Coordinates of C-alpha atoms and ligand atoms in Angstrom, one line a residue:
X1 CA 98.1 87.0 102.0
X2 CA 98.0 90.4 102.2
X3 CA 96.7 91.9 105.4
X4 CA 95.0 95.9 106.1
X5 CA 92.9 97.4 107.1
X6 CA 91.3 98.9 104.0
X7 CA 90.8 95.2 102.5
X8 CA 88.5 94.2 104.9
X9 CA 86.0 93.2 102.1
X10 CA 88.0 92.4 98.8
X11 CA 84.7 92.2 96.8
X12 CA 83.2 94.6 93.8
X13 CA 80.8 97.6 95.0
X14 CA 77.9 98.0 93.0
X15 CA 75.0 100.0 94.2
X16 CA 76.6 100.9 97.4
X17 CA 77.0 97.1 98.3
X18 CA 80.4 94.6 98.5
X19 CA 79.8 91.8 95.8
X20 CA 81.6 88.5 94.8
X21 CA 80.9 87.0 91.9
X22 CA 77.9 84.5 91.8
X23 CA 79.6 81.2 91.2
X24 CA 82.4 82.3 93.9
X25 CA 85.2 82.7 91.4
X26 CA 88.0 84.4 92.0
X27 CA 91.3 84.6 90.6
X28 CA 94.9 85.7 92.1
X29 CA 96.9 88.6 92.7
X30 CA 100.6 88.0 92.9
X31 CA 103.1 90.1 94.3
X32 CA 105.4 90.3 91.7
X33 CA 108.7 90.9 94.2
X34 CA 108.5 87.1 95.5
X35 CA 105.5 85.5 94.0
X36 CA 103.5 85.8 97.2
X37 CA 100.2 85.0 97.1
X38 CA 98.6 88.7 97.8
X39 CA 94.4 87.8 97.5
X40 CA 92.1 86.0 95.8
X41 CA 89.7 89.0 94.3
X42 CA 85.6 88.1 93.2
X43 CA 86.1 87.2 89.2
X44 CA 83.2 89.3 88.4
X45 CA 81.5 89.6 85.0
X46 CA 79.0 90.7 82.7
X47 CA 76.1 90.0 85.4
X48 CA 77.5 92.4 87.9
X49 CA 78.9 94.6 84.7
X50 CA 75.3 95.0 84.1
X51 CA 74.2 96.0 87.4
X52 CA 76.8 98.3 87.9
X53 CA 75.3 100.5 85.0
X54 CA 72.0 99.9 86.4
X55 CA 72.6 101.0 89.8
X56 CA 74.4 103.8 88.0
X57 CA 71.3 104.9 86.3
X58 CA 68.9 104.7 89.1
X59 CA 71.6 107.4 91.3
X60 CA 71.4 109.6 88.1
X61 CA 67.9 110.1 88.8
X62 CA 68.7 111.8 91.8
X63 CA 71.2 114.3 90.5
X64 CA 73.8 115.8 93.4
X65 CA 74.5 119.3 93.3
X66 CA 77.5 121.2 92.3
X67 CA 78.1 121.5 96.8
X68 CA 77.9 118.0 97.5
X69 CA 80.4 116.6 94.6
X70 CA 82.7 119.2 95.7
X71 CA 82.5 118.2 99.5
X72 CA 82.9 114.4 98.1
X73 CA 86.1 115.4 96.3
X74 CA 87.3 117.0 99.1
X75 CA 86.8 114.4 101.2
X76 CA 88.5 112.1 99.0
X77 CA 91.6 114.0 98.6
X78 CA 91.4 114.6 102.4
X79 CA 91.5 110.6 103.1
X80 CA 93.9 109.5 100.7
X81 CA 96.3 111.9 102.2
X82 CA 95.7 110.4 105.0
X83 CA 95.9 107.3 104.4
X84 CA 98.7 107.3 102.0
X85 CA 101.2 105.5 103.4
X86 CA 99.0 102.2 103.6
X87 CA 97.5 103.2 100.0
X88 CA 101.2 102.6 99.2
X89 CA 102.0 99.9 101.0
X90 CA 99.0 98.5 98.6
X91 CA 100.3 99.9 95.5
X92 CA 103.8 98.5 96.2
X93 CA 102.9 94.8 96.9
X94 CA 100.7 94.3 94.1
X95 CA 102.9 96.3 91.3
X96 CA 106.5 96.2 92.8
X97 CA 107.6 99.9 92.5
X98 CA 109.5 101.5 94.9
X99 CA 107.5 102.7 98.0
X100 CA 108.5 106.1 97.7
X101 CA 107.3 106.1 94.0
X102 CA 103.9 104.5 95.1
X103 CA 103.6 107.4 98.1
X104 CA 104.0 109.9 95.4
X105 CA 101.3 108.2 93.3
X106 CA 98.7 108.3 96.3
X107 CA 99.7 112.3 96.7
X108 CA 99.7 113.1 92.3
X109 CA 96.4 111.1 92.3
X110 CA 94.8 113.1 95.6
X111 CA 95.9 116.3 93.4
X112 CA 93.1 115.2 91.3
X113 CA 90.6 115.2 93.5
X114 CA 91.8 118.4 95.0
X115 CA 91.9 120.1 91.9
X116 CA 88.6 119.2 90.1
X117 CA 87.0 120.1 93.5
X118 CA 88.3 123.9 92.8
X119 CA 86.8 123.6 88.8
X120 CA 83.7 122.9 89.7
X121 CA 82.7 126.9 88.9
X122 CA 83.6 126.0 85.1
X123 CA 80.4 123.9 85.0
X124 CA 77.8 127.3 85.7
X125 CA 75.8 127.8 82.9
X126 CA 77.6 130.5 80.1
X127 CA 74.8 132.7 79.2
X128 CA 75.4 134.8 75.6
X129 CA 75.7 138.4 75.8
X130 CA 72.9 140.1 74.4
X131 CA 69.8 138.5 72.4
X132 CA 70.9 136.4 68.9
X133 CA 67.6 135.8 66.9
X134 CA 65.5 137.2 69.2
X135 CA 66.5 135.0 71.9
X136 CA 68.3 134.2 75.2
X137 CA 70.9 131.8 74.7
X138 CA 72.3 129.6 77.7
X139 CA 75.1 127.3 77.1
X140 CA 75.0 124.2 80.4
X141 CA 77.1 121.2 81.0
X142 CA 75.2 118.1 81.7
X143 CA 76.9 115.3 83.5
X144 CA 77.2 113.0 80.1
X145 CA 75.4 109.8 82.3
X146 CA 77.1 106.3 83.7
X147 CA 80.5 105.9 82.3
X148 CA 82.7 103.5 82.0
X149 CA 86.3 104.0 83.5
X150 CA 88.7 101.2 82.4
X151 CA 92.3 101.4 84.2
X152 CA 95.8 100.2 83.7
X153 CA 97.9 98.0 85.9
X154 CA 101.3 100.9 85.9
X155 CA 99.6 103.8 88.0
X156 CA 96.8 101.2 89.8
X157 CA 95.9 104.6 91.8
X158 CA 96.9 107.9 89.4
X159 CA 95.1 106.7 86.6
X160 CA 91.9 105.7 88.4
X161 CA 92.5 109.0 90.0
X162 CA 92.0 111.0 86.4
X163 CA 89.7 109.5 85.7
X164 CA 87.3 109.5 88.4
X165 CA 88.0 112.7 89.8
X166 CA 86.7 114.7 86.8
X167 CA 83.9 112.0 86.5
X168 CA 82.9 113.2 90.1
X169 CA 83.0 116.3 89.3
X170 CA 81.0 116.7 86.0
X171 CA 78.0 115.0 88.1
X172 CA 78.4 111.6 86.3
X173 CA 77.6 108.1 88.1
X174 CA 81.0 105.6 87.6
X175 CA 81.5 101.8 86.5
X176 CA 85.1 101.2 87.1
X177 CA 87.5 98.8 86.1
X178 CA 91.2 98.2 87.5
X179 CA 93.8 95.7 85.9
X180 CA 93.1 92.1 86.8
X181 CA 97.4 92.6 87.8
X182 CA 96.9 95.6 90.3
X183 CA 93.0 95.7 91.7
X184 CA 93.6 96.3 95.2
X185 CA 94.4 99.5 95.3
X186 CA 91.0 100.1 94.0
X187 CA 89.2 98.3 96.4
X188 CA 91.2 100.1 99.3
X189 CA 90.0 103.4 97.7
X190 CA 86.2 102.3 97.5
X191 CA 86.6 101.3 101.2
X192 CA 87.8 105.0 101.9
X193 CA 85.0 106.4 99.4
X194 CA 82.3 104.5 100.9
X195 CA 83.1 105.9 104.1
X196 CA 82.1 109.8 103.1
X197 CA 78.4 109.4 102.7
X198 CA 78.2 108.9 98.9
X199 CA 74.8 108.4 97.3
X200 CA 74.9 104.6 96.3
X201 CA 75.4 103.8 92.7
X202 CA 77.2 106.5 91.9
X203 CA 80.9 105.0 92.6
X204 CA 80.5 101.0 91.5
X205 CA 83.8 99.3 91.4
X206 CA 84.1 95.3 88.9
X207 CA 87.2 93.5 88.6
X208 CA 87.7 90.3 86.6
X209 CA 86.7 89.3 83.1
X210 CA 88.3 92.2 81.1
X211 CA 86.1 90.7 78.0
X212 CA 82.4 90.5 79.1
X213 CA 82.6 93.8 81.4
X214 CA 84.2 95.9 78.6
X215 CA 81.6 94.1 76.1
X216 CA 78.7 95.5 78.9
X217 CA 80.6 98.5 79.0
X218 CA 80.5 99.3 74.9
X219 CA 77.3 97.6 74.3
X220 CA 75.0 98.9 77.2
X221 CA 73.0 102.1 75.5
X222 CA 73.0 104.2 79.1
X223 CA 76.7 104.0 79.4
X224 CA 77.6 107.3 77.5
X225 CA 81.6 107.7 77.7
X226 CA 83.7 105.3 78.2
X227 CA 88.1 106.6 79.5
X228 CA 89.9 104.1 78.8
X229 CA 93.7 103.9 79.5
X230 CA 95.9 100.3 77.9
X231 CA 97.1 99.5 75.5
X232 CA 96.7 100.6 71.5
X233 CA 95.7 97.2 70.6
X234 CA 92.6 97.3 73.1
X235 CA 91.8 100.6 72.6
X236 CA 91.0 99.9 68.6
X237 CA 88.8 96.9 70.0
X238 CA 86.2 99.4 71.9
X239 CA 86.4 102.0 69.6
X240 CA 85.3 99.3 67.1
X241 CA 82.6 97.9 69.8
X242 CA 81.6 101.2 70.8
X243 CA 80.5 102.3 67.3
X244 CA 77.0 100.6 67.7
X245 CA 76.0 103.4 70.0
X246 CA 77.9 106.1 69.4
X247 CA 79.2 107.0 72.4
X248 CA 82.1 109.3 73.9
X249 CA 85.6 108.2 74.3
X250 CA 88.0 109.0 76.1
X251 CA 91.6 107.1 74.7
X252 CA 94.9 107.7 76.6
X253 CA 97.4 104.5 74.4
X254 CA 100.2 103.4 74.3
X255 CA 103.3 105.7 73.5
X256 CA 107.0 105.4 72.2
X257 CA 108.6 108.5 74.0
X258 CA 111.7 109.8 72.1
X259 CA 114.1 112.0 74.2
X260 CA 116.3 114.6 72.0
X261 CA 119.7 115.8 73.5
X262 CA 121.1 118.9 71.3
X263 CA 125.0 119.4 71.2
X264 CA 124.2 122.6 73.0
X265 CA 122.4 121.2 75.8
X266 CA 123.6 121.7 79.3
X267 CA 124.7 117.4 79.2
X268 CA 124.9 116.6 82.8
X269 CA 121.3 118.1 83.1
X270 CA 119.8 116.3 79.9
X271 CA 121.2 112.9 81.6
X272 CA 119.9 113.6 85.1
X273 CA 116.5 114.5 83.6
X274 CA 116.6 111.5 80.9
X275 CA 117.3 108.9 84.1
X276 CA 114.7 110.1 86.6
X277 CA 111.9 110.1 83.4
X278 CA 113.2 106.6 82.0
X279 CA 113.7 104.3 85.5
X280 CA 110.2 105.7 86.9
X281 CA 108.2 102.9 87.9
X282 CA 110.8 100.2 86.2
X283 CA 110.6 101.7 83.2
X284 CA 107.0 100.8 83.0
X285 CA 105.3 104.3 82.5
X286 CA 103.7 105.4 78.9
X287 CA 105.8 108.6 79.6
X288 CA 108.9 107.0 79.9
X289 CA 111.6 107.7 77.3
X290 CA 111.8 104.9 74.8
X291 CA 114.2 106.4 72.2
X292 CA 117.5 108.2 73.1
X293 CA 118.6 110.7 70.2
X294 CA 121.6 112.2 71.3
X295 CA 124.2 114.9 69.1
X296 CA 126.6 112.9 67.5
X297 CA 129.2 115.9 69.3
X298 CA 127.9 115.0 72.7
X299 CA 127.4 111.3 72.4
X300 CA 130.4 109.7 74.1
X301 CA 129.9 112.7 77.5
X302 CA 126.1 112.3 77.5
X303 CA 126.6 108.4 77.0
X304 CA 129.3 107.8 79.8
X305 CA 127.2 110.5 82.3
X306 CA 123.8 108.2 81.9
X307 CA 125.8 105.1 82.1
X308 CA 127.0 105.7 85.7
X309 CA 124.0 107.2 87.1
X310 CA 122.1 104.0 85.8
X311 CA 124.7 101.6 87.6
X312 CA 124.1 103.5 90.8
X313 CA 120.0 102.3 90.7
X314 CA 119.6 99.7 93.1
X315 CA 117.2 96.9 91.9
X316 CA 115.0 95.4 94.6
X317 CA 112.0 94.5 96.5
X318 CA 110.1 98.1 96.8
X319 CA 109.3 97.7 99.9
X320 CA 113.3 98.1 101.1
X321 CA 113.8 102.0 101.0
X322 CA 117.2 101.8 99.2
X323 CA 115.2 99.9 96.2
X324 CA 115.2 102.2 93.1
X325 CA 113.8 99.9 90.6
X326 CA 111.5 97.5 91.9
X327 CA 110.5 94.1 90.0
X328 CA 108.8 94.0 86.3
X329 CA 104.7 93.5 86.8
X330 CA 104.9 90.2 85.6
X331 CA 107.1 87.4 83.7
X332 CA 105.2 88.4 80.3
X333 CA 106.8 92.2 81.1
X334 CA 110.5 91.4 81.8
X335 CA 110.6 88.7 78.6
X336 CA 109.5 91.7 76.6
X337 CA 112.1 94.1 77.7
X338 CA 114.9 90.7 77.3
X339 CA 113.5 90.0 73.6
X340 CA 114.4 93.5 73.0
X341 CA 117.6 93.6 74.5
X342 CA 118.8 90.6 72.4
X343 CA 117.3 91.6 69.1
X344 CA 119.5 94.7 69.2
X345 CA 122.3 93.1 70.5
X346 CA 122.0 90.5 67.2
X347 CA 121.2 93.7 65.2
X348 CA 124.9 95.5 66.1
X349 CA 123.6 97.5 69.3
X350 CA 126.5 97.4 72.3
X351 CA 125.5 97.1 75.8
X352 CA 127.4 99.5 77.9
X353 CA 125.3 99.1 81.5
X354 CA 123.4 96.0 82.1
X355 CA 124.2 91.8 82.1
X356 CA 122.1 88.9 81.0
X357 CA 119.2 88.9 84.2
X358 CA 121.3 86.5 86.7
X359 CA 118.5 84.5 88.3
X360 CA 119.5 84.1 92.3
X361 CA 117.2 81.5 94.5
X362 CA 115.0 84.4 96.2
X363 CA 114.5 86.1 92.6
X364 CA 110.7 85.0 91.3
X365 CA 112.0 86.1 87.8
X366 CA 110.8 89.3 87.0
X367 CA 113.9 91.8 88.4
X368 CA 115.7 93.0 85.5
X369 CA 118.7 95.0 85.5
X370 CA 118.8 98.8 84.6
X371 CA 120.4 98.4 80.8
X372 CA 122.1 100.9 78.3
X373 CA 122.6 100.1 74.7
X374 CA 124.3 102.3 72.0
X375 CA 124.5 102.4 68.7
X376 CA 120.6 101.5 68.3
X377 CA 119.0 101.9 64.8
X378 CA 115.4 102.4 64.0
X379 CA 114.5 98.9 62.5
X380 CA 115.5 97.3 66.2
X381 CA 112.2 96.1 68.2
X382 CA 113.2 98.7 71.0
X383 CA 112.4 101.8 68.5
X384 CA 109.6 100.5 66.7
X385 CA 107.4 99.5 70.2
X386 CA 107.6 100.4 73.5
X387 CA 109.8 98.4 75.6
X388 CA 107.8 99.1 79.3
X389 CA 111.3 98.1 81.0
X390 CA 114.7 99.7 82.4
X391 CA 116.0 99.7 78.8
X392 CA 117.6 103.0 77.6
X393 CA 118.6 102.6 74.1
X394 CA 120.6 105.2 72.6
X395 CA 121.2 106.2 68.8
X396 CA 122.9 109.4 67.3
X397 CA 122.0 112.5 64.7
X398 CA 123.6 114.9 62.7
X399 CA 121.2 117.9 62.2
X400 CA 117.6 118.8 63.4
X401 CA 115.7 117.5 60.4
X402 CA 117.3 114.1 60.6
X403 CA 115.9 114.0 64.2
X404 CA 112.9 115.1 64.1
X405 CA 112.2 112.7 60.8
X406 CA 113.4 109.9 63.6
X407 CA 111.4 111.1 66.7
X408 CA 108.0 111.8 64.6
X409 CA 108.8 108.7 62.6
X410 CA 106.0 106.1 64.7
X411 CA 102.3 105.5 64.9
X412 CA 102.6 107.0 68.5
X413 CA 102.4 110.5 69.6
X414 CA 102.4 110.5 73.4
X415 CA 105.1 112.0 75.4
X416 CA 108.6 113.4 73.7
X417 CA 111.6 115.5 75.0
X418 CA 114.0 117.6 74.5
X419 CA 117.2 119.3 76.1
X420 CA 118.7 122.5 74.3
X421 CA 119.5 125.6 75.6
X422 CA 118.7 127.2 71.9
X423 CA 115.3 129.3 72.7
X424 CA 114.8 129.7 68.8
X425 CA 115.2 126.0 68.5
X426 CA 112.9 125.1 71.0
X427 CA 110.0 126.8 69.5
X428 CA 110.9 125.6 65.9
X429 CA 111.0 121.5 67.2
X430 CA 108.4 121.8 69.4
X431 CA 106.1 123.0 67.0
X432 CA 106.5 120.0 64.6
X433 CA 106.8 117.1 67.6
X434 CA 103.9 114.9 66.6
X435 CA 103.0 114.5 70.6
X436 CA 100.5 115.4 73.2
X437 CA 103.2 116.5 75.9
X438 CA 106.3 117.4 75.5
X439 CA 109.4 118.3 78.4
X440 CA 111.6 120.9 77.4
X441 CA 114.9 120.2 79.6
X442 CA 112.7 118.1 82.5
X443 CA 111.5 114.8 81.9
X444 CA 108.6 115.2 83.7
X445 CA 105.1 114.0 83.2
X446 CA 101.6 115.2 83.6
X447 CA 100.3 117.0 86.7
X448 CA 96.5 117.3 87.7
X449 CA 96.2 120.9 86.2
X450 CA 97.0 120.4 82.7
X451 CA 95.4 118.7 79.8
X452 CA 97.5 115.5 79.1
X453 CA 96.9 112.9 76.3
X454 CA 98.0 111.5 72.8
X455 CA 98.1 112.6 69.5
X456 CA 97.8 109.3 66.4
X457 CA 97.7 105.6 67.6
X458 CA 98.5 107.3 71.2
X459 CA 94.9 108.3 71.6
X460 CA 92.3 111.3 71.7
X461 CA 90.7 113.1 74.4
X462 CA 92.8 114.8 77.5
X463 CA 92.9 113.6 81.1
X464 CA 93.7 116.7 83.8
X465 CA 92.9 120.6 83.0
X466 CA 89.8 121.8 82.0
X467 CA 89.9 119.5 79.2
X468 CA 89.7 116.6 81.2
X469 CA 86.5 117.8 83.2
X470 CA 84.3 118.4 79.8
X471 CA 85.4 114.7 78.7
X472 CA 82.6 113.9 81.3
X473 CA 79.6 117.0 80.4
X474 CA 77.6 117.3 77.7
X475 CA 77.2 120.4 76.4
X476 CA 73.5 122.0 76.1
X477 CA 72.6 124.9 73.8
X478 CA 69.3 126.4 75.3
X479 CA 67.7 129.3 73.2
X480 CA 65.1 130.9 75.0
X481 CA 62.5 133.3 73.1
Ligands
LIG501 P1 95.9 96.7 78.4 O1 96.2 95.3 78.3 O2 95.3 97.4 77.3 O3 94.9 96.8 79.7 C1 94.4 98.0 80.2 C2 93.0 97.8 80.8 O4 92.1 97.3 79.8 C3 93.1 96.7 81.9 O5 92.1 97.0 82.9 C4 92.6 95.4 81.1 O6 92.0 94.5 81.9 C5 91.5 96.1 80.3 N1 91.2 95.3 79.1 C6 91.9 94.3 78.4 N2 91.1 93.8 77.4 C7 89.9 94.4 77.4 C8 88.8 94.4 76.7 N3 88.7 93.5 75.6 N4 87.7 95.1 77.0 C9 87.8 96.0 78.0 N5 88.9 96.1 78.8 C10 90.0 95.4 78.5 O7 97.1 97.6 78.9 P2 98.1 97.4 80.1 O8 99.1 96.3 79.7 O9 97.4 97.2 81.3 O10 98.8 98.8 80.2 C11 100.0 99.1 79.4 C12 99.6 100.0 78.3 O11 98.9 101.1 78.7 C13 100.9 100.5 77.6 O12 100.7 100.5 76.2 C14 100.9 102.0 78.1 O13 101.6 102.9 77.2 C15 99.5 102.3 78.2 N6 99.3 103.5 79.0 C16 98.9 104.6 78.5 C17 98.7 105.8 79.3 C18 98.3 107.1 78.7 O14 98.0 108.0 79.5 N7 98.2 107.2 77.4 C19 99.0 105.6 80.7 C20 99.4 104.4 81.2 C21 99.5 103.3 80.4 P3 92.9 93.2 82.4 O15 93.9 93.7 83.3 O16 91.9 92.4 83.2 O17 93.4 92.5 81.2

């Protein structure tokens, strides 16, 4: 069992109070490293779901002022720094990645809270120059109302982070829900928040039946926006519920990153950049490169220069500082990344790093090996979905309309990349990349102070920038005679 001192109560918050679930239910959270038994965590439900949104009502009526949500944000960023290193003990125990990935989650996610506390000016009221038919006009942001943040298991922190830091900001009282796989993170954070004086009902926290509470969530008429991060697939069922009432959403999905190495690319760069974006968090990130498009010119120097840096990764227990890739979340994740691996091995792919998982007394099952695979072609499972694992699959092109045919060629539109040192080129390919972010010689991802998010099946609706902070108003046109 998992001991700290932030999980003194691992319970729900809802109107400023720890809750179980009524019938005492619970269920289990497992670390996936050894398949130690981490907590049993309150299997809460539609009853609670239901009160959350009330209790987050009743603190709307209230409203905080601009002052106070920025002295809570601050406050917020100020304890999560501090606390950081137990934050990632958290992280790492209940997901598996590395600890010094899951300290630089705490820090990106307290860059949230930082940051919306310094936008806060955006939300004054734009009055119109002049008079337009004979009136003043006055253009406010309203906090949109209770809203409904739902949260995946591969950030259990960042995401929350984005979500609720704008959420904060824009005035808004919160329902949140963390992955059943990773919700202690998010009850170590409500132990922090309920430490800075926060009006009750505005910050309510349920874990548990991902069903009912997402069915309160999308059916309840005072929960007005609803940020979801997950999955495609779960994404299309609350659009779909959410229709009733038409309310705000906020979709960050799934995504199928390609990553586009030019013959003229400085190669030794593209693969440092390709490695540190692909093996983040396992593998298990909706940035991470899925598709490797290298220059048929460069293939064998780029191929051979990714190949050793991934059989220098170390694969461990992330709580051992020399661990670069910690365990996949679960079983279900490291049987998707090996169904992969073997249907483009029967498909013709070659494996160049990487050996059938070896399964040693102290391994639970979920550790699998940094792989590299050439010669990939795009019927294989591993280009058509994403494979959330340590799996860098590598295919080759001719020209630049061949590849970007190939890297546009999906449903998703999340993340791509590209290395080139052609300035011209770079502004012709970027410019048709069907995708929300894009790294131009980095690999890197989103950062609190710009808009990140998905274009197609990948989503709508930005998390970070400006853009993030007005998912969460509601624009009000006053014209004053
Ligand atoms: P998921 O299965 O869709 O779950 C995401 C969240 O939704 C979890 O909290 C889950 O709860 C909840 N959920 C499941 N069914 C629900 C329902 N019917 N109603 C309401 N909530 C429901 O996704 P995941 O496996 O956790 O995350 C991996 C996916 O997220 C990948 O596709 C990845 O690309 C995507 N992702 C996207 C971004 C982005 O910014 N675009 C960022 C990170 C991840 P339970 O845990 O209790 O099932």
């Amino acid at each position: 069992m998992i001991r700290s001192g932030l999980l003194e109560h691992v319970e729900g918050f809802v109107g400023g109070r720890w809750v179980g679930a009524a019938g005492g239910a619970t269920f289990a959270v497992i670390n996936p490293a050894t398949g130690e038994h981490l907590a049993d965590v309150p299997d809460l439900g539609e009853r609670e779901t239901r009160a959350a949104v009330e209790a987050g009502v009743r603190a709307l009526q209230s409203p905080s002022s601009v002052d106070e949500r920025r002295t809570w944000l601050r406050g917020i960023h100020q304890v999560l720094m501090e606390q950081r290193q137990e934050l990632a003990r958290i992280i790492t125990l209940e997901h598996g990645k590395p600890l010094k990935e899951s300290v630089a989650e705490v820090e990106y996610a307290a860059g949230f809270f930082s940051f919306y506390a310094d936008q806060l000016g955006h939300l004054a009221a734009r009055v119109l120059p002049g008079r337009i038919r004979n009136c003043r006009w006055t253009v406010h942001h309203r906090p949109a109302g209770v809203v409904g943040l739902i949260v995946p298991w591969n950030f259990p922190l960042a995401m929350l982070a984005k979500k609720l830091a704008p959420a904060i900001a824009a005035g808004c009282s919160i329902v949140a829900k963390p992955a059943k796989l990773t919700p202690l993170a998010s009850v170590a954070f409500w132990a922090l928040a309920d430490r800075l004086g926060i009006p009750r009902g505005v910050l309510n926290l349920v874990m548990g039946q991902a069903g009912p509470i997402g069915q309160v969530l999308c059916s309840h008429p005072d929960v007005r926006v609803i940020s979801f991060t997950g999955s495609t697939e779960v994404g299309r069922t609350l659009i779909r519920d959410t229709a009733l009432h038409i309310k705000r959403l906020a979709m960050e999905l799934g995504g199928n990153a390609p990553f586009i190495v030019f013959d003229d690319a400085d190669v030794e760069a593209a693969a440092d950049a390709m490695v540190a974006n692909k093996f983040r968090a396992g593998g298990q990130t909706c940035v991470c490169t899925n598709r490797v498009y290298v220059h048929r010119a460069i293939e064998a120097r780029f191929t051979e220069g990714v190949a050793a840096r991934a059989r220098r990764l170390k694969v461990g227990n992330g709580l051992d500082p020399d661990t670069d890739i910690g365990p996949m979340v679960n079983r279900e994740g490291f049987d998707k990344v090996a169904e992969h691996v073997r249907d483009a091995l029967a498909r013709g792919a070659k494996r160049i790093v990487g050996d059938d998982p070896a399964r040693p007394a102290e391994d639970w099952g979920c550790f699998y090996p940094p792989t590299v695979l050439t010669g990939v072609k795009p019927e294989m499972m591993v280009c058509r979905e994403e494979t959330f694992g340590p799996l860098v699959a590598i295919s080759t092109f001719e020209d630049e309309e061949e590849v970007l045919a190939l890297a546009n060629g999906t449903p998703f539109g999340l993340a791509a990349y590209v290395c080139t040192s052609d300035v011209k080129r770079i502004e012709r390919v970027v410019g048709r990349l069907r995708f929300g972010h894009v790294g131009v010689n980095t690999g890197t991802g989103p950062t609190p102070e710009a808009p990140f998010g998905g274009m197609k099946q990948s989503g709508f609706g930005r998390e970070g920038g400006i853009e993030g902070l007005l998912e969460f108003c509601e624009p009000q046109t006053v014209a004053c005679a």
